[in-house]
mmCIF file of C-alpha atoms and ligand atoms in Angstrom:
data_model
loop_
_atom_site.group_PDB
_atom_site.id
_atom_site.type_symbol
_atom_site.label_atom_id
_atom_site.label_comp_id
_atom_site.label_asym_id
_atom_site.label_seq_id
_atom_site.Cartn_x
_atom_site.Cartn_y
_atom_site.Cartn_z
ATOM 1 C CA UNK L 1 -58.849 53.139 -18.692
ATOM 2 C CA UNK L 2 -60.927 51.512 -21.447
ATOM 3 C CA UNK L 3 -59.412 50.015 -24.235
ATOM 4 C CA UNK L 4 -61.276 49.795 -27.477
ATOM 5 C CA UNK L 5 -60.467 46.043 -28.290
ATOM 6 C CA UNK L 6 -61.059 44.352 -31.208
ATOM 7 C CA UNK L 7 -62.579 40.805 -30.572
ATOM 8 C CA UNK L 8 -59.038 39.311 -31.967
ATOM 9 C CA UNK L 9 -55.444 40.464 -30.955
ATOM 10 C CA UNK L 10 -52.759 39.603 -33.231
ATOM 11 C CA UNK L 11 -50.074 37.529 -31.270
ATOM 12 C CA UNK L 12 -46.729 38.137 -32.747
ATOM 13 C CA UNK L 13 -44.380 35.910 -30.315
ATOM 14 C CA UNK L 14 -42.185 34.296 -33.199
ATOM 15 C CA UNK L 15 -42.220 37.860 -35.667
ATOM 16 C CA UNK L 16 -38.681 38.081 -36.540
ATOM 17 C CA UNK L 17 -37.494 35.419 -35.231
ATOM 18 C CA UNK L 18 -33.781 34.241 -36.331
ATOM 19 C CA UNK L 19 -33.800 37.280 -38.641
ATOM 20 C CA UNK L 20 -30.708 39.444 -39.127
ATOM 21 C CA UNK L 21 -31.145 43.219 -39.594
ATOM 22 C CA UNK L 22 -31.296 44.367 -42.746
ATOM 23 C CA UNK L 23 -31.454 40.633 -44.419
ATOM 24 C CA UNK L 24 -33.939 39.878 -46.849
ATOM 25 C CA UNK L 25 -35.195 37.543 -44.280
ATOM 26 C CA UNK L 26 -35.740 40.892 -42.280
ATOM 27 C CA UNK L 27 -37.453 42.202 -45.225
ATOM 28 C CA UNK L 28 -40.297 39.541 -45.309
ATOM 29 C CA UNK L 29 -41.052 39.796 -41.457
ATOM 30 C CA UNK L 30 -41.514 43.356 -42.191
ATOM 31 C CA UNK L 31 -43.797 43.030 -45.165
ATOM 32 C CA UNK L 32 -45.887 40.389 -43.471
ATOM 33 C CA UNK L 33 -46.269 43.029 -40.140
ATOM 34 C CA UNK L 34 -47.460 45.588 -42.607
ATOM 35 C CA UNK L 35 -50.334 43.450 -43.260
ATOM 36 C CA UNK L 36 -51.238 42.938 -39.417
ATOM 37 C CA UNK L 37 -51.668 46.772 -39.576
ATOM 38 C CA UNK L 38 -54.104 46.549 -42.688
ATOM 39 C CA UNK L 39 -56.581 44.665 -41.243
ATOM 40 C CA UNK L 40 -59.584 44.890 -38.968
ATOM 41 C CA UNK L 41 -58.007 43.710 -36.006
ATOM 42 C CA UNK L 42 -57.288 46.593 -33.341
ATOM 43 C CA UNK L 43 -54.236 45.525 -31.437
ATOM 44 C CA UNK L 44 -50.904 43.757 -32.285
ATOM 45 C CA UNK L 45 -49.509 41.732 -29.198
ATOM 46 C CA UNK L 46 -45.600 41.625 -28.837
ATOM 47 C CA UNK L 47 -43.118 41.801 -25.932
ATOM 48 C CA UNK L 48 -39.767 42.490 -24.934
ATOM 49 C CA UNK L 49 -38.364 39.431 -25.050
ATOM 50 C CA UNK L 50 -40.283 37.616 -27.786
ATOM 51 C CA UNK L 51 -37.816 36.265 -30.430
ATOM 52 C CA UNK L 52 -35.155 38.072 -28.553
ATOM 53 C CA UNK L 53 -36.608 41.716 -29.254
ATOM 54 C CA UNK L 54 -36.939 40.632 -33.363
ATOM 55 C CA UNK L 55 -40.665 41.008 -32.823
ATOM 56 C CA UNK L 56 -40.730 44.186 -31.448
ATOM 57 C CA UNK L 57 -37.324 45.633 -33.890
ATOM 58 C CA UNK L 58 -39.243 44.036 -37.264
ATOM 59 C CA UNK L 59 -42.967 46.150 -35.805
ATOM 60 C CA UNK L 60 -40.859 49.177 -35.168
ATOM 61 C CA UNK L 61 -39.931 48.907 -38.918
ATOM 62 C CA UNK L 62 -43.165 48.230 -40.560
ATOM 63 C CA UNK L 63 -44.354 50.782 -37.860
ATOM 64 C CA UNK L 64 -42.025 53.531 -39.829
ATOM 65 C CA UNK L 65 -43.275 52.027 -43.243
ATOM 66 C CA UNK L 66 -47.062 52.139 -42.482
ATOM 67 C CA UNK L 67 -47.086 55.846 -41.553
ATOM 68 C CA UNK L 68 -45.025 56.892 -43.882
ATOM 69 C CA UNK L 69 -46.669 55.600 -46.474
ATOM 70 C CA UNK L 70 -49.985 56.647 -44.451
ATOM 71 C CA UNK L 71 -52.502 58.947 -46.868
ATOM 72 C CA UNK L 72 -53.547 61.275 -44.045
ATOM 73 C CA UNK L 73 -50.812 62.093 -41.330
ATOM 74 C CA UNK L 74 -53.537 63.343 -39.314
ATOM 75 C CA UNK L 75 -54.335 59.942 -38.335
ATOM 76 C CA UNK L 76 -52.689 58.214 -35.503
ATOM 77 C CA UNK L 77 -49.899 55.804 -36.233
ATOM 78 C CA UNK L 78 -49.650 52.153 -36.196
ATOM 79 C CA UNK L 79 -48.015 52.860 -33.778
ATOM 80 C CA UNK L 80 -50.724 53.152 -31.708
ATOM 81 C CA UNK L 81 -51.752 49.722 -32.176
ATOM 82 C CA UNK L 82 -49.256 47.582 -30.426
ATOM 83 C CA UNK L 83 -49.391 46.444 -27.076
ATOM 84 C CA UNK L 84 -46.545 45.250 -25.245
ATOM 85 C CA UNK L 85 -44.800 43.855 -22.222
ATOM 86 C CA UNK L 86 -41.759 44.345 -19.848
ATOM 87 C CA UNK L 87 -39.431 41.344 -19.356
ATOM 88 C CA UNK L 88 -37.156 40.074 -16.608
ATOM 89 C CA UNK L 89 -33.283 41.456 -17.539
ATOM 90 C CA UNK L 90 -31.803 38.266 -19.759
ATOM 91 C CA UNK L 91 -29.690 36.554 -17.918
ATOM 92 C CA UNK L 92 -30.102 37.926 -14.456
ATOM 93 C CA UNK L 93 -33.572 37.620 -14.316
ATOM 94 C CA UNK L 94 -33.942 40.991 -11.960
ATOM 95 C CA UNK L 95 -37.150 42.107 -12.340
ATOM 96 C CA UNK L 96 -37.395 45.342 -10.218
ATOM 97 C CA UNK L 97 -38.999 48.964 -10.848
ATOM 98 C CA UNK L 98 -35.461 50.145 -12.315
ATOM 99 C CA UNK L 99 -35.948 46.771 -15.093
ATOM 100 C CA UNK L 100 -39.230 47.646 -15.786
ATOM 101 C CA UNK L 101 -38.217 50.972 -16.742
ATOM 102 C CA UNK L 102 -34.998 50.279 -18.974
ATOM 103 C CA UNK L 103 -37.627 47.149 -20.791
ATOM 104 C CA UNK L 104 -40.004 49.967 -21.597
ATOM 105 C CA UNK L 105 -36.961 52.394 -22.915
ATOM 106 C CA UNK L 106 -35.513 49.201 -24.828
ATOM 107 C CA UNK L 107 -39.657 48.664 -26.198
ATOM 108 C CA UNK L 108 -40.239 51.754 -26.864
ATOM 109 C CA UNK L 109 -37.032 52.484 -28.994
ATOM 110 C CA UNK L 110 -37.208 49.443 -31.116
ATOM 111 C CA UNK L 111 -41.019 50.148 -31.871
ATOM 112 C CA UNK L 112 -40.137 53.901 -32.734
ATOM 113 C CA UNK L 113 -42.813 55.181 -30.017
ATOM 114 C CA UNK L 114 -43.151 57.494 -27.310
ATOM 115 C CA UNK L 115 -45.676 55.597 -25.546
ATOM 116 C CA UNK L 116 -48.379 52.486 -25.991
ATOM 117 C CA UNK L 117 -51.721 52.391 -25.147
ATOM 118 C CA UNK L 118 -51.056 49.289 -22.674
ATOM 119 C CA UNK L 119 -47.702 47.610 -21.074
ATOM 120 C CA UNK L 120 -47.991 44.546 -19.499
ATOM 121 C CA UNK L 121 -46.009 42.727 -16.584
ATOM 122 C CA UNK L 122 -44.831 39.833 -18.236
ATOM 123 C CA UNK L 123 -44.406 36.133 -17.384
ATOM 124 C CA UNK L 124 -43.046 37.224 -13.731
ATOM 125 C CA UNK L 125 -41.961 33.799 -12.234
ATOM 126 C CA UNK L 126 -38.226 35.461 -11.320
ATOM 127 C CA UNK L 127 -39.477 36.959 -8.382
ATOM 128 C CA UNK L 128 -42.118 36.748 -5.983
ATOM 129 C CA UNK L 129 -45.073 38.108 -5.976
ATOM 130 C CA UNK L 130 -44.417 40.458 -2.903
ATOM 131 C CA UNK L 131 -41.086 41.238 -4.362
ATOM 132 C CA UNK L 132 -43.210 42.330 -7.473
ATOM 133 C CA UNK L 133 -45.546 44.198 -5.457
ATOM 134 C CA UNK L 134 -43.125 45.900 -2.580
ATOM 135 C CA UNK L 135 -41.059 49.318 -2.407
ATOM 136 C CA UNK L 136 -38.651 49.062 -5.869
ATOM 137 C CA UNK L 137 -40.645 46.236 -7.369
ATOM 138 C CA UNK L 138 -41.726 46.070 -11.153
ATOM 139 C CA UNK L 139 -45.167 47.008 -10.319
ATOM 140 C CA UNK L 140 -44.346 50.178 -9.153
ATOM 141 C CA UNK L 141 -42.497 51.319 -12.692
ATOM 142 C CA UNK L 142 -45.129 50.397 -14.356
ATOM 143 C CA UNK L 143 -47.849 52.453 -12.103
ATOM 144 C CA UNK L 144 -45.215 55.489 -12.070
ATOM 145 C CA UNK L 145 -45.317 54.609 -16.653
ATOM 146 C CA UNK L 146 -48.688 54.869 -15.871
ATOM 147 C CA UNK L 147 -48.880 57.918 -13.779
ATOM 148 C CA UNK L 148 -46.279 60.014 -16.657
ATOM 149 C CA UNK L 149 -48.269 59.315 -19.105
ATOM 150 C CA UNK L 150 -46.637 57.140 -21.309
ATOM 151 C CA UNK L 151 -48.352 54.455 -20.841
ATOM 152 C CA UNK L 152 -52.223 54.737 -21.119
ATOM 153 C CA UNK L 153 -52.612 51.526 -19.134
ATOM 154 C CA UNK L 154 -50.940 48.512 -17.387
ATOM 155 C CA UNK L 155 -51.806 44.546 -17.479
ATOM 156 C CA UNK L 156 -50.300 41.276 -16.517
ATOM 157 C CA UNK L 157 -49.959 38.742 -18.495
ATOM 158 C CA UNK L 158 -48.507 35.441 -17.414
ATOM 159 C CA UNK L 159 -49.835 31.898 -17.026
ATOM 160 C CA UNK L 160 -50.297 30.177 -13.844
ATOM 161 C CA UNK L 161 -54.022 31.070 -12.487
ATOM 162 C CA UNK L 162 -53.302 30.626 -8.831
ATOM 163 C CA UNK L 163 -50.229 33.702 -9.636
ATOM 164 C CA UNK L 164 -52.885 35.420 -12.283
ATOM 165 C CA UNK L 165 -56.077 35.912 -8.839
ATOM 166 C CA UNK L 166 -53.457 37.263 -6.508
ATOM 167 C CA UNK L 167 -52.137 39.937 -9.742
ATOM 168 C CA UNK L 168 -56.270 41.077 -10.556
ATOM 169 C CA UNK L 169 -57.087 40.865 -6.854
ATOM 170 C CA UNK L 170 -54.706 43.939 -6.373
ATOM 171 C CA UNK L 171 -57.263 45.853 -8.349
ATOM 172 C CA UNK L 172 -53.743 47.779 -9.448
ATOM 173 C CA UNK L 173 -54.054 46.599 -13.388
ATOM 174 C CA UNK L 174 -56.379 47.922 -15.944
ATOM 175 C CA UNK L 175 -55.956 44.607 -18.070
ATOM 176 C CA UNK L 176 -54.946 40.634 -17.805
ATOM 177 C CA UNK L 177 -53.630 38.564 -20.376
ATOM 178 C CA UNK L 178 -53.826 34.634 -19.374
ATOM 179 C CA UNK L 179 -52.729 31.726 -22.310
ATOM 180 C CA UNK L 180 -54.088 28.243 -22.757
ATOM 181 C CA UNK L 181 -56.216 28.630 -19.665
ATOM 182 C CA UNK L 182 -59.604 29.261 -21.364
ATOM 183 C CA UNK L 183 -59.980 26.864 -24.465
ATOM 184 C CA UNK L 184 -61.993 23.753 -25.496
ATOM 185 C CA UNK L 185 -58.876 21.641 -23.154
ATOM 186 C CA UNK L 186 -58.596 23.744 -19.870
ATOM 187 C CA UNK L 187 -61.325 26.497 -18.591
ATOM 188 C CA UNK L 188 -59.038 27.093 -15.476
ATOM 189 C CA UNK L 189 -58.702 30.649 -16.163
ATOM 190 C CA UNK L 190 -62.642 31.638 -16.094
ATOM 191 C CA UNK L 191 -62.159 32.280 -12.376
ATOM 192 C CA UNK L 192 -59.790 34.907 -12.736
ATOM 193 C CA UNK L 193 -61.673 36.312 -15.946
ATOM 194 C CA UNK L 194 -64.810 36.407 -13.894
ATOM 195 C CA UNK L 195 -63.062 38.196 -11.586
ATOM 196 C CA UNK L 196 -61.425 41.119 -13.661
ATOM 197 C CA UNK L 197 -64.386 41.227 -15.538
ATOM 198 C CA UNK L 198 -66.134 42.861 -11.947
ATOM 199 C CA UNK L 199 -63.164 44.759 -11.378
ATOM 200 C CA UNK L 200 -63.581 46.464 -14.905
ATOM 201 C CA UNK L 201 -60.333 45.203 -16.176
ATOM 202 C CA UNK L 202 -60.132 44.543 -19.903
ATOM 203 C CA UNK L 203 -59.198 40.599 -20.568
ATOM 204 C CA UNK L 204 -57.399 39.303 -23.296
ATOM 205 C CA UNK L 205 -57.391 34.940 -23.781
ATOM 206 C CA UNK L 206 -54.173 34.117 -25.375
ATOM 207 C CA UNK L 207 -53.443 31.024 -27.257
ATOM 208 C CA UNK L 208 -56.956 29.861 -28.035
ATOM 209 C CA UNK L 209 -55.664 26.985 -30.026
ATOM 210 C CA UNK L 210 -53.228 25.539 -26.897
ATOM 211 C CA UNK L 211 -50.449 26.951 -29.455
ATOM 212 C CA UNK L 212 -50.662 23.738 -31.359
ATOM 213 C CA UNK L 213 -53.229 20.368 -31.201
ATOM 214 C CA UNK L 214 -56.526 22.607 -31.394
ATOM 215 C CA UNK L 215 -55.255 24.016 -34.726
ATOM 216 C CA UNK L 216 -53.664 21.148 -35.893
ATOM 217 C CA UNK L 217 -55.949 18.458 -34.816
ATOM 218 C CA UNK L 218 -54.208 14.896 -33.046
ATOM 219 C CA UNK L 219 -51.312 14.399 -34.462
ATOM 220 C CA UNK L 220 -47.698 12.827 -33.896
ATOM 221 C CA UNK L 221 -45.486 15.722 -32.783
ATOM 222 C CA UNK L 222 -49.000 17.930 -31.690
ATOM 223 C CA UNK L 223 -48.582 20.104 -28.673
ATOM 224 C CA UNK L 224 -50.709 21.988 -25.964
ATOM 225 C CA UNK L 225 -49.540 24.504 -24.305
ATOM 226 C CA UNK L 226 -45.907 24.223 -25.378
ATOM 227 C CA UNK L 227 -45.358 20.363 -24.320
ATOM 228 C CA UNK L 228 -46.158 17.448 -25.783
ATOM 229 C CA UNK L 229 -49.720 16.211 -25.786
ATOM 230 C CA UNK L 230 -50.232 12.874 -24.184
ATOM 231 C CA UNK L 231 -52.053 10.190 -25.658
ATOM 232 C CA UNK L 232 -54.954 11.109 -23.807
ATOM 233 C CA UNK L 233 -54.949 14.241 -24.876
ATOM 234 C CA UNK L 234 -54.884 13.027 -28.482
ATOM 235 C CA UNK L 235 -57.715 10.539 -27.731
ATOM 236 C CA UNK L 236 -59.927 13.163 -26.482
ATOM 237 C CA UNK L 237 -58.763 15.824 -29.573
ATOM 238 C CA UNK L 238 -59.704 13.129 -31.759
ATOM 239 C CA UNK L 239 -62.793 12.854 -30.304
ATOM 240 C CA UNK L 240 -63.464 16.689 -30.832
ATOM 241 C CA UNK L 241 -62.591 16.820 -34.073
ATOM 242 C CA UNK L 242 -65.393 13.798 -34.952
ATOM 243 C CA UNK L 243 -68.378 16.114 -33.246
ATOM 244 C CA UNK L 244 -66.900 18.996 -35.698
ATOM 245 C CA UNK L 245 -66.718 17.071 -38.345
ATOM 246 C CA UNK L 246 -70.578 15.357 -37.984
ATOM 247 C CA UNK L 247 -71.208 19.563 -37.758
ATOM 248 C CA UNK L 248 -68.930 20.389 -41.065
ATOM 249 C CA UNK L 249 -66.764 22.663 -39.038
ATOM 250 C CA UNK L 250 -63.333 22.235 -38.323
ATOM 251 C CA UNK L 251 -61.901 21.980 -34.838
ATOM 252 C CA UNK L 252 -59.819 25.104 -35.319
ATOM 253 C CA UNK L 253 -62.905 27.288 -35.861
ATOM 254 C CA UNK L 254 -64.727 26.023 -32.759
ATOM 255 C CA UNK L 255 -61.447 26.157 -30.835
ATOM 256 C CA UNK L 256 -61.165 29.509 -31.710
ATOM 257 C CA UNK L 257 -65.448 30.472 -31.315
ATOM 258 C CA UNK L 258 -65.273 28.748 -27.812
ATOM 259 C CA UNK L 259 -63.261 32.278 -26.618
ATOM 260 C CA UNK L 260 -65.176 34.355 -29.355
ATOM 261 C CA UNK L 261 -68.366 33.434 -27.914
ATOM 262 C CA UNK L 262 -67.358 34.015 -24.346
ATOM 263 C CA UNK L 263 -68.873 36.511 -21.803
ATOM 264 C CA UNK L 264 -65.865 36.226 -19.890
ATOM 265 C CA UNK L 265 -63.505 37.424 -23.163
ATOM 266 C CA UNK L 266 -63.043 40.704 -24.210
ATOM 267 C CA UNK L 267 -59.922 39.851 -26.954
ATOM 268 C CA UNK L 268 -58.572 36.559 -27.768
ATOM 269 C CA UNK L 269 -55.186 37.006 -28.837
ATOM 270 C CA UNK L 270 -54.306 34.148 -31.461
ATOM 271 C CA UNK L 271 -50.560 33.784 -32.922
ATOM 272 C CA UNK L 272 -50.091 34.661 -36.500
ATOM 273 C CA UNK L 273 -47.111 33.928 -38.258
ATOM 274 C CA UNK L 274 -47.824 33.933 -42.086
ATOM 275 C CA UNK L 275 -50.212 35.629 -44.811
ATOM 276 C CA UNK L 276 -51.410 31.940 -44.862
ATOM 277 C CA UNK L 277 -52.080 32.045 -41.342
ATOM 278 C CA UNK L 278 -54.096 35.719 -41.523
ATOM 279 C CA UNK L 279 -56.057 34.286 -44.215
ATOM 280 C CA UNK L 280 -56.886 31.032 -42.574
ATOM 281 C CA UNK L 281 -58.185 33.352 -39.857
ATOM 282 C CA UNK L 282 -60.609 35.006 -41.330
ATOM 283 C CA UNK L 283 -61.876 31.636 -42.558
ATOM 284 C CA UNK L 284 -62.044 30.415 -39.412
ATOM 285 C CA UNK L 285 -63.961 34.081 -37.918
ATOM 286 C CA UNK L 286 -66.381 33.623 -40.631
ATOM 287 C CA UNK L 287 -67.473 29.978 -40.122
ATOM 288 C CA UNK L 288 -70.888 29.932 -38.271
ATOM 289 C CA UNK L 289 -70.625 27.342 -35.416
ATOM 290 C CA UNK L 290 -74.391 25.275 -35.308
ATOM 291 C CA UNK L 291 -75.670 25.445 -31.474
ATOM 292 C CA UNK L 292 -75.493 22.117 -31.323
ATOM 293 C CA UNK L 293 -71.897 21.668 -31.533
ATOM 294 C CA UNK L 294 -71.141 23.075 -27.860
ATOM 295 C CA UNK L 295 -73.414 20.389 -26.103
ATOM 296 C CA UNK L 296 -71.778 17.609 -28.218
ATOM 297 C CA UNK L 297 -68.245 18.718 -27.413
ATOM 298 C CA UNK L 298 -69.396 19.062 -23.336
ATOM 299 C CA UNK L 299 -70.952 15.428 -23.399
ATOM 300 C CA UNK L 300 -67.127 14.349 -24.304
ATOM 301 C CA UNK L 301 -66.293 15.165 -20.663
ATOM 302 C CA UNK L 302 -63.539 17.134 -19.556
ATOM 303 C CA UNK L 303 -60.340 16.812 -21.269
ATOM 304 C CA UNK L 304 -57.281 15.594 -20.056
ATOM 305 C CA UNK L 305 -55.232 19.260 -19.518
ATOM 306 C CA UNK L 306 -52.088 18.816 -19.050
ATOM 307 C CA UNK L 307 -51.797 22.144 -17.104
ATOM 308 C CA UNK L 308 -50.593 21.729 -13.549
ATOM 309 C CA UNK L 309 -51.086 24.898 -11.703
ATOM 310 C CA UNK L 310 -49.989 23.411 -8.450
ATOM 311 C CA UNK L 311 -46.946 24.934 -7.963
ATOM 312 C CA UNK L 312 -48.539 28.548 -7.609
ATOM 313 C CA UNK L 313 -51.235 27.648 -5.325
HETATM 314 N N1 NAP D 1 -47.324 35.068 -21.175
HETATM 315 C C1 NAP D 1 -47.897 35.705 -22.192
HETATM 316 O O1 NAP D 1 -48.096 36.906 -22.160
HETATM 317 C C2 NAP D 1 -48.310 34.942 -23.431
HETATM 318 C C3 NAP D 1 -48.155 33.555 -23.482
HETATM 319 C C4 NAP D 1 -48.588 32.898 -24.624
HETATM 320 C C5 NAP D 1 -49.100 33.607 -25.708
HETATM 321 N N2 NAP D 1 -49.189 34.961 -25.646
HETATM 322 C C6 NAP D 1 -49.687 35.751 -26.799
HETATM 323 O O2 NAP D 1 -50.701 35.032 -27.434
HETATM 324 C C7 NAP D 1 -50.347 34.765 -28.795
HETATM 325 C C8 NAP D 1 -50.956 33.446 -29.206
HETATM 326 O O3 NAP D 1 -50.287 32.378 -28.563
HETATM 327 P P1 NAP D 1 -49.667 31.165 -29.373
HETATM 328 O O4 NAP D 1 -49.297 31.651 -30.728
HETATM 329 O O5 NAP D 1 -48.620 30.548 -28.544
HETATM 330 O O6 NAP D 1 -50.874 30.146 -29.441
HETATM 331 P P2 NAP D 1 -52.152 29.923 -30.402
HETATM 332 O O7 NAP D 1 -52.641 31.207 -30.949
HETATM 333 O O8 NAP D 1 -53.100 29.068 -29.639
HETATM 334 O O9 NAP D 1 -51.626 28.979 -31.525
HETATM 335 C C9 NAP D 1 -50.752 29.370 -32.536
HETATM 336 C C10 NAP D 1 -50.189 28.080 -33.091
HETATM 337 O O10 NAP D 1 -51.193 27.413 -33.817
HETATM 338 C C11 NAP D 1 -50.706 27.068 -35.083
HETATM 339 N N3 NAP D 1 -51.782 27.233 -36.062
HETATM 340 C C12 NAP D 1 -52.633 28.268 -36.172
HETATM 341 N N4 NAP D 1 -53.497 28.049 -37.164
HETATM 342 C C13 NAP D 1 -53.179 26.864 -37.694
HETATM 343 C C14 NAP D 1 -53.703 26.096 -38.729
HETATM 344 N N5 NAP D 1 -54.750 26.531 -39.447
HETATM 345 N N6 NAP D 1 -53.132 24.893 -39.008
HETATM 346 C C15 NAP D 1 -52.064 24.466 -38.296
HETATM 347 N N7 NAP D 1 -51.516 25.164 -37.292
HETATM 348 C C16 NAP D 1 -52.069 26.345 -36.996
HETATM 349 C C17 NAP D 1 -49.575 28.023 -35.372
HETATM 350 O O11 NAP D 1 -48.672 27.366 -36.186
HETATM 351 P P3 NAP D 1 -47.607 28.141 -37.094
HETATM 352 O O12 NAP D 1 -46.534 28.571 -36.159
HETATM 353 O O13 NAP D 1 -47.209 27.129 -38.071
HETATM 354 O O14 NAP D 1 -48.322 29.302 -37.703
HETATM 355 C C18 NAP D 1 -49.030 28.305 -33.987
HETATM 356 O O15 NAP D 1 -48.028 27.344 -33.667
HETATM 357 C C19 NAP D 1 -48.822 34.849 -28.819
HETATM 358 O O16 NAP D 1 -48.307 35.144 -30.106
HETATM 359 C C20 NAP D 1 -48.598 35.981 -27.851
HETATM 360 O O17 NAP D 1 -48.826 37.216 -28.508
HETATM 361 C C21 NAP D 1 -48.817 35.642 -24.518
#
């Protein structure tokens, strides 16, 4: 299966979030996911679970809106745009071929669709690996989504890169999604990119920004990778942000080029959350990044990541 990418993925975790149907909050998540749909970028990420199923319920409605206000019907819907994933039950945490199925029937319903162009395995840290793989497992519902048709292909998408080699090694997925793994802090994930590149699998890098400090520069309160940054961290941010500024760029734009620019990157899948946030995007595409700015930011030495892999090893 190839999958005509765009070089950026809109990321959509926090879409909806805390909204209540038919609120005017509602209302303005909607409007602002009819613009993800008006732009150049191919593919809107979402899943399952992200803000509790408000991300894929507010899509579904600017899904309806889109196409119905759409001036030729002959052309396929938004719809048709949105990738997503299947998430452990809430709660439980079973995550076996019969979940997999009833978290496509739940996606599927909310987004108004009969079936996406690619469903990922997501975060799947409630069961094992062979328990994923095995007779019954989730992998198996999402080969036999696969095999009906309604889905055109299948991915995993998760974190940990030790977990991530064993998933691509299987050769069973046509795509990978792995976040704050490739970016100017941690490169821990080009392994596994390399490695689904040979395979032919299509690779998405999520969270080129480490979800926080890489936009935002060092900060009080800045994150990476959803936890604090250490003061290390910060030093060596800081650091960053003097090379781009000597260049006139601003980290964020190199943060996000470093992926861009990548070999190993087919998408990079970058969160969104206002107009403000689309715009500043396309600022930050259209900035040209002088040569000189990767060798600077390499002669800081590695960064301090604070990603610990260990337990999957
Ligand atoms: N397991 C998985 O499958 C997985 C895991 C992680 C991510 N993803 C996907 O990847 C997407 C991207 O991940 P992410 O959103 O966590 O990380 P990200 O794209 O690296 O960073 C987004 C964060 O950066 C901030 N930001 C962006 N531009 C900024 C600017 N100019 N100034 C200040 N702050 C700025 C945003 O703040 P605001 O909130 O203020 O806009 C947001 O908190 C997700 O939405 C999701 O679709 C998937």
């Amino acid at each position: 299966m190839t999958l005509n990418v765009s070089p950026i993925t809109l990321g959509t975790s926090g879409l909806g979030r805390d909204t209540v149907p038919g609120s005017p909050g509602e209302e303005a998540a909607v409007a602002f996911a009819r613009e993800l749909f008006a732009g150049p970028h191919a593919f809107v990420d979402t899943s399952n679970n992200y803000a509790g199923g408000r991300s894929e319920a507010v899509l579904g409605l600017a899904i309806a809106q889109v196409d119905a206000a759409a001036a030729d019907p002959l052309e396929p819907g938004a719809g048709t745009r949105v990738i997503s994933k299947v998430d452990c039950e809430p709660g439980t945490g079973v995550f076996d071929r019969e979940r997999v199925l009833r978290s496509f029937d739940e996606t599927t319903a909310r987004l108004g669709v009969d079936r996406l162009p690619l469903l990922h395995l997501h975060d799947p840290y409630t069961v094992t690996f062979d328990e994923a793989m095995g007779r019954g497992g989730a992998v198996e519902g999402l080969i036999e989504l696969r095999e009906s048709g309604r889905v055109d292909g299948i991915g995993v998408a998760a974190g940990p890169v030790p977990l991530m080699a064993r998933y691509v090694a299987t050769d069973v997925f046509d795509a990978v999604l792995v976040h704050n793994r490739f970016t100017l802090v941690d490169q821990s994930a080009a392994v596994v990119f390399a490695d689904a590149r040979e395979r032919g699998m299509t690779v998405f890098n999520a969270a080129p920004f480490g979800a926080g400090i890489l936009a935002t520069g060092a900060r009080e309160g800045a994150v990476y990778g959803y936890r604090p940054a250490s003061a290390e961290l910060q030093e060596w941010v800081s650091r960053a942000e003097g090379v781009c500024a000597s260049f006139g760029v601003a980290l964020p734009a190199v943060a996000l080029h470093y992926s861009l620019r990548s070999p190993l990157v087919d998408s990079t899948v970058v969160g969104v959350s206002s107009t403000r946030r689309l715009a500043q995007l396309d600022e930050l595409l259209a900035t040209t990044i002088p040569d000189e700015v990767w060798a600077e930011i390499e002669a800081l030495g590695p960064a301090p990541s604070p990603v610990d892999d260990s337990d999957y090893a």
